Amino acid sequence: MDMCNTVKHGCEYQCVNTPGSYYCICPEGQLLQEDSKTCGTCKSANIDLVLLIDGSKSVRPQNFELVKKFVNQVVDSLDVSAYGTRVGLVQYSSRVRTEFPLNMYHTAEDIKAAVMKVDYMEKGTMTGLALKHMLENSFSEAEGARPASRNIPRVGLVFTDGRSQDDISEYAKKAKEAGITMYAVGVGKAVEDELREIASEPVEKHFYYATDFSAINTIAEDLKLNVCPAESQGEVAMKDPCACENLVEFQQATINSLDQLTQKHILY
């Protein structure tokens, strides 16, 4: 039976028949998502992303609007859905407030609309308290984080414009120990040492700085969240050149190259 033409399969790209059933496939370079129907690129693979934005008095209202636009530029680069990337937003000053958790919105449009409605808190800069809140609350299953057993990469992005008024060391360390990939984005009087302490290794790929708020749109364009599982830890899978299968692979590649050279010689 041609199941692909007799049922509403919902495959985004292509349906493939099997005896008595079917499955969905994606074009080259894309991955089948968790719903087994939609496709996404490696760049937009499933992640749980929590953004911590500085709402301290030093940011000022007009710049806080630029911060919100920065957040929305980041959202635009992601494949947001219930099965794909989830986004949560936390604002902090002298206290911490969850603007919306990971499980509240499932489209980029809804997230961006919610971001633009966020009210500016003002007051202090308790970055350490914000990191604690992120670790203990934002990445909890109660607030929409998917179970750790499912290996969905967890990513935290901290945006700040100044020195923290509390200690960040403990929870910056605990966040990374918990497997959260941390990005640090600083503007103006943000302290580089603090940003580097927050950022995951390699720091150069997870740390960004701009002298003023007018440049943060450039950071948003340059910021490439490493959302694929292997990339999220800043690691690249390296092959052992001495492993048997890799020696065979190298040998076969060499033979193929020699064959091609021989054929070209014969043609000439």
CSV table of C-alpha atoms in Angstrom, one decimal:
chain,number,residue,atom,x,y,z
A,1,MET,CA,0.0,0.0,0.0
A,2,ASP,CA,1.2,3.5,-0.9
A,3,MET,CA,0.9,4.9,2.6
A,4,CYS,CA,2.5,8.2,1.7
A,5,ASN,CA,-0.4,8.9,-0.7
A,6,THR,CA,-3.2,7.5,1.5
A,7,VAL,CA,-2.5,9.0,4.9
A,8,LYS,CA,-1.8,12.6,6.1
A,9,HIS,CA,1.8,11.9,6.9
A,10,GLY,CA,2.8,15.5,7.7
A,11,CYS,CA,6.4,15.0,6.4
A,12,GLU,CA,7.9,18.5,5.8
A,13,TYR,CA,10.2,17.3,3.1
A,14,GLN,CA,9.5,13.8,1.8
A,15,CYS,CA,7.6,10.6,2.8
A,16,VAL,CA,9.1,7.2,2.2
A,17,ASN,CA,7.0,4.0,2.0
A,18,THR,CA,7.8,0.9,4.0
A,19,PRO,CA,5.8,-2.4,4.1
A,20,GLY,CA,2.6,-1.3,5.9
A,21,SER,CA,4.0,2.0,7.1
A,22,TYR,CA,6.2,5.0,6.2
A,23,TYR,CA,8.8,7.4,7.5
A,24,CYS,CA,9.9,11.0,6.8
A,25,ILE,CA,13.3,12.1,5.5
A,26,CYS,CA,15.0,15.5,5.2
A,27,PRO,CA,17.2,17.0,2.5
A,28,GLU,CA,20.9,16.7,2.7
A,29,GLY,CA,22.4,18.9,5.4
A,30,GLN,CA,19.2,18.9,7.5
A,31,LEU,CA,18.1,16.7,10.5
A,32,LEU,CA,14.8,15.1,11.2
A,33,GLN,CA,13.4,16.8,14.3
A,34,GLU,CA,11.9,15.2,17.5
A,35,ASP,CA,8.4,15.1,16.0
A,36,SER,CA,9.8,12.8,13.2
A,37,LYS,CA,8.2,15.0,10.6
A,38,THR,CA,9.9,18.4,10.4
A,39,CYS,CA,13.4,19.2,9.3
A,40,GLY,CA,16.0,21.5,10.7
A,41,THR,CA,19.6,22.4,10.0
A,42,CYS,CA,22.4,21.6,12.5
A,43,LYS,CA,22.5,25.3,13.4
A,44,SER,CA,18.9,25.2,14.4
A,45,ALA,CA,18.8,21.8,16.1
A,46,ASN,CA,17.0,21.3,19.4
A,47,ILE,CA,18.3,23.3,22.4
A,48,ASP,CA,16.9,24.8,25.6
A,49,LEU,CA,18.2,28.4,25.6
A,50,VAL,CA,17.8,30.7,28.6
A,51,LEU,CA,18.8,34.4,28.2
A,52,LEU,CA,19.7,36.5,31.3
A,53,ILE,CA,19.5,40.2,30.5
A,54,ASP,CA,20.8,43.0,32.7
A,55,GLY,CA,18.0,45.4,33.7
A,56,SER,CA,20.1,47.5,36.1
A,57,LYS,CA,19.8,51.3,36.3
A,58,SER,CA,23.1,51.9,34.4
A,59,VAL,CA,21.6,50.3,31.2
A,60,ARG,CA,19.1,53.1,30.9
A,61,PRO,CA,15.6,52.8,29.2
A,62,GLN,CA,16.7,53.6,25.6
A,63,ASN,CA,19.5,51.0,25.8
A,64,PHE,CA,17.2,48.4,27.3
A,65,GLU,CA,15.1,48.7,24.2
A,66,LEU,CA,18.3,47.9,22.2
A,67,VAL,CA,18.9,44.9,24.5
A,68,LYS,CA,15.4,43.5,23.6
A,69,LYS,CA,16.1,43.9,19.9
A,70,PHE,CA,19.4,42.0,20.4
A,71,VAL,CA,17.5,39.2,22.1
A,72,ASN,CA,15.1,39.1,19.1
A,73,GLN,CA,18.0,39.0,16.7
A,74,VAL,CA,19.2,35.9,18.5
A,75,VAL,CA,15.7,34.4,18.4
A,76,ASP,CA,15.6,35.0,14.6
A,77,SER,CA,18.6,32.8,14.1
A,78,LEU,CA,17.0,29.8,15.8
A,79,ASP,CA,14.4,27.2,14.8
A,80,VAL,CA,11.9,27.8,17.6
A,81,SER,CA,9.2,25.2,18.2
A,82,ALA,CA,7.9,22.9,20.9
A,83,TYR,CA,10.0,20.1,19.5
A,84,GLY,CA,12.9,22.2,18.4
A,85,THR,CA,14.5,25.1,20.2
A,86,ARG,CA,12.8,26.4,23.4
A,87,VAL,CA,13.6,29.9,24.7
A,88,GLY,CA,13.3,31.4,28.2
A,89,LEU,CA,14.0,34.9,29.3
A,90,VAL,CA,15.1,36.2,32.7
A,91,GLN,CA,15.7,39.8,33.7
A,92,TYR,CA,17.9,40.7,36.7
A,93,SER,CA,18.8,43.8,38.6
A,94,SER,CA,18.8,43.8,42.4
A,95,ARG,CA,16.4,40.9,42.2
A,96,VAL,CA,15.7,38.3,39.5
A,97,ARG,CA,12.5,37.9,37.5
A,98,THR,CA,11.5,35.2,35.0
A,99,GLU,CA,9.9,37.0,32.1
A,100,PHE,CA,8.8,33.8,30.5
A,101,PRO,CA,9.9,30.2,31.0
A,102,LEU,CA,11.1,27.7,28.4
A,103,ASN,CA,7.7,26.1,28.0
A,104,MET,CA,5.6,29.3,27.5
A,105,TYR,CA,6.0,30.1,23.8
A,106,HIS,CA,6.6,27.8,20.9
A,107,THR,CA,7.0,30.2,17.9
A,108,ALA,CA,9.6,32.9,17.3
A,109,GLU,CA,6.8,35.4,16.6
A,110,ASP,CA,5.3,34.9,20.1
A,111,ILE,CA,8.7,35.0,21.8
A,112,LYS,CA,9.6,38.3,20.0
A,113,ALA,CA,6.3,39.9,20.9
A,114,ALA,CA,6.7,38.9,24.5
A,115,VAL,CA,10.3,40.3,24.6
A,116,MET,CA,9.2,43.7,23.4
A,117,LYS,CA,6.6,43.8,26.2
A,118,VAL,CA,9.2,43.3,29.0
A,119,ASP,CA,9.3,46.1,31.5
A,120,TYR,CA,12.6,47.6,32.5
A,121,MET,CA,13.5,46.8,36.2
A,122,GLU,CA,16.3,49.3,36.9
A,123,LYS,CA,18.3,49.2,40.3
A,124,GLY,CA,21.3,47.0,40.9
A,125,THR,CA,23.4,44.3,39.1
A,126,MET,CA,23.2,40.9,40.9
A,127,THR,CA,24.6,38.7,38.2
A,128,GLY,CA,25.5,35.9,40.6
A,129,LEU,CA,21.9,35.8,41.9
A,130,ALA,CA,20.8,35.6,38.3
A,131,LEU,CA,23.1,32.7,37.5
A,132,LYS,CA,21.8,30.9,40.6
A,133,HIS,CA,18.2,31.4,39.5
A,134,MET,CA,19.0,30.1,36.0
A,135,LEU,CA,20.6,27.0,37.3
A,136,GLU,CA,18.0,26.2,40.0
A,137,ASN,CA,14.8,27.3,38.3
A,138,SER,CA,15.1,28.2,34.6
A,139,PHE,CA,16.6,24.8,33.6
A,140,SER,CA,14.1,22.8,35.7
A,141,GLU,CA,11.6,20.6,34.1
A,142,ALA,CA,8.9,22.6,35.9
A,143,GLU,CA,9.8,25.6,33.7
A,144,GLY,CA,10.0,23.6,30.5
A,145,ALA,CA,13.6,22.3,30.3
A,146,ARG,CA,13.6,18.8,28.8
A,147,PRO,CA,14.9,16.0,30.9
A,148,ALA,CA,18.7,15.7,31.0
A,149,SER,CA,18.4,12.1,30.0
A,150,ARG,CA,17.3,13.2,26.5
A,151,ASN,CA,20.6,15.0,25.9
A,152,ILE,CA,19.0,18.2,24.6
A,153,PRO,CA,21.8,20.8,24.8
A,154,ARG,CA,21.3,23.5,27.4
A,155,VAL,CA,22.6,27.0,26.6
A,156,GLY,CA,22.7,30.1,28.8
A,157,LEU,CA,23.5,33.6,27.5
A,158,VAL,CA,24.2,36.4,30.0
A,159,PHE,CA,24.0,40.0,28.8
A,160,THR,CA,25.4,42.7,31.1
A,161,ASP,CA,26.7,46.2,31.0
A,162,GLY,CA,28.6,46.4,34.3
A,163,ARG,CA,30.4,44.8,37.2
A,164,SER,CA,28.3,42.4,39.3
A,165,GLN,CA,27.5,43.6,42.8
A,166,ASP,CA,27.6,40.0,44.1
A,167,ASP,CA,29.9,37.0,43.6
A,168,ILE,CA,29.6,35.2,40.3
A,169,SER,CA,32.2,32.5,40.7
A,170,GLU,CA,30.2,29.8,42.5
A,171,TYR,CA,27.3,29.7,40.1
A,172,ALA,CA,29.3,30.4,37.0
A,173,LYS,CA,31.3,27.3,37.8
A,174,LYS,CA,28.2,25.2,38.8
A,175,ALA,CA,26.4,26.1,35.6
A,176,LYS,CA,29.2,24.8,33.5
A,177,GLU,CA,29.6,21.7,35.7
A,178,ALA,CA,25.9,21.0,35.1
A,179,GLY,CA,26.6,20.8,31.4
A,180,ILE,CA,25.2,24.2,30.5
A,181,THR,CA,27.1,25.9,27.6
A,182,MET,CA,27.5,29.5,28.8
A,183,TYR,CA,27.8,32.6,26.6
A,184,ALA,CA,28.8,36.0,28.0
A,185,VAL,CA,28.0,39.3,26.2
A,186,GLY,CA,29.2,42.5,27.7
A,187,VAL,CA,28.8,46.2,26.8
A,188,GLY,CA,30.3,49.4,28.1
A,189,LYS,CA,31.6,49.0,31.6
A,190,ALA,CA,31.2,45.2,31.7
A,191,VAL,CA,34.2,43.6,33.4
A,192,GLU,CA,36.1,41.3,31.0
A,193,ASP,CA,37.4,39.0,33.8
A,194,GLU,CA,33.8,38.4,34.9
A,195,LEU,CA,32.6,37.7,31.4
A,196,ARG,CA,35.4,35.3,30.8
A,197,GLU,CA,34.6,33.5,34.1
A,198,ILE,CA,31.0,33.1,32.9
A,199,ALA,CA,31.9,31.9,29.4
A,200,SER,CA,32.4,28.2,28.5
A,201,GLU,CA,35.6,26.9,27.0
A,202,PRO,CA,37.0,27.8,24.6
A,203,VAL,CA,36.3,31.3,26.0
A,204,GLU,CA,37.0,33.1,22.7
A,205,LYS,CA,34.0,31.3,21.1
A,206,HIS,CA,31.7,32.1,24.0
A,207,PHE,CA,32.7,35.7,25.0
A,208,TYR,CA,31.7,38.9,23.3
A,209,TYR,CA,32.2,42.6,24.1
A,210,ALA,CA,31.2,45.9,22.6
A,211,THR,CA,32.1,49.4,23.8
A,212,ASP,CA,28.5,50.7,23.5
A,213,PHE,CA,25.0,49.6,22.9
A,214,SER,CA,24.9,50.7,19.3
A,215,ALA,CA,27.3,47.8,18.5
A,216,ILE,CA,25.3,45.0,20.0
A,217,ASN,CA,23.4,44.3,16.7
A,218,THR,CA,26.8,43.4,15.2
A,219,ILE,CA,27.3,40.9,18.1
A,220,ALA,CA,23.9,39.4,17.4
A,221,GLU,CA,25.0,38.8,13.8
A,222,ASP,CA,28.3,37.4,14.8
A,223,LEU,CA,27.0,35.3,17.6
A,224,LYS,CA,26.7,31.7,16.4
A,225,LEU,CA,25.2,29.6,19.1
A,226,ASN,CA,26.8,26.1,19.0
A,227,VAL,CA,23.5,24.3,19.2
A,228,CYS,CA,24.5,20.9,17.8
A,229,PRO,CA,25.2,18.5,20.7
A,230,ALA,CA,28.9,18.0,19.8
A,231,GLU,CA,29.4,21.7,19.2
A,232,SER,CA,27.6,22.8,22.3
A,233,GLN,CA,30.6,21.7,24.4
A,234,GLY,CA,33.0,23.5,22.1
A,235,GLU,CA,34.4,20.1,21.0
A,236,VAL,CA,35.1,18.6,17.6
A,237,ALA,CA,35.2,14.8,17.2
A,238,MET,CA,38.8,13.8,16.3
A,239,LYS,CA,39.6,10.5,14.6
A,240,ASP,CA,42.4,8.4,15.9
A,241,PRO,CA,44.6,8.0,12.8
A,242,CYS,CA,45.9,4.7,14.1
A,243,ALA,CA,42.5,3.1,14.5
A,244,CYS,CA,42.0,0.1,12.2
A,245,GLU,CA,38.9,1.5,10.5
A,246,ASN,CA,40.6,4.8,9.8
A,247,LEU,CA,43.7,3.1,8.3
A,248,VAL,CA,41.3,1.2,6.0
A,249,GLU,CA,39.5,4.4,5.1
A,250,PHE,CA,42.8,6.2,4.4
A,251,GLN,CA,44.0,3.2,2.3
A,252,GLN,CA,40.8,3.2,0.3
A,253,ALA,CA,41.0,7.0,-0.3
A,254,THR,CA,44.6,6.6,-1.5
A,255,ILE,CA,43.7,3.8,-3.9
A,256,ASN,CA,40.8,5.8,-5.3
A,257,SER,CA,43.0,8.8,-5.8
A,258,LEU,CA,45.6,6.7,-7.6
A,259,ASP,CA,42.9,5.2,-9.8
A,260,GLN,CA,41.7,8.7,-10.8
A,261,LEU,CA,45.3,9.8,-11.6
A,262,THR,CA,45.8,6.6,-13.7
A,263,GLN,CA,42.6,7.2,-15.6
A,264,LYS,CA,43.5,10.8,-16.4
A,265,HIS,CA,47.0,9.6,-17.6
A,266,ILE,CA,45.3,7.0,-19.9
A,267,LEU,CA,42.9,9.7,-21.2
A,268,TYR,CA,45.7,12.0,-22.0
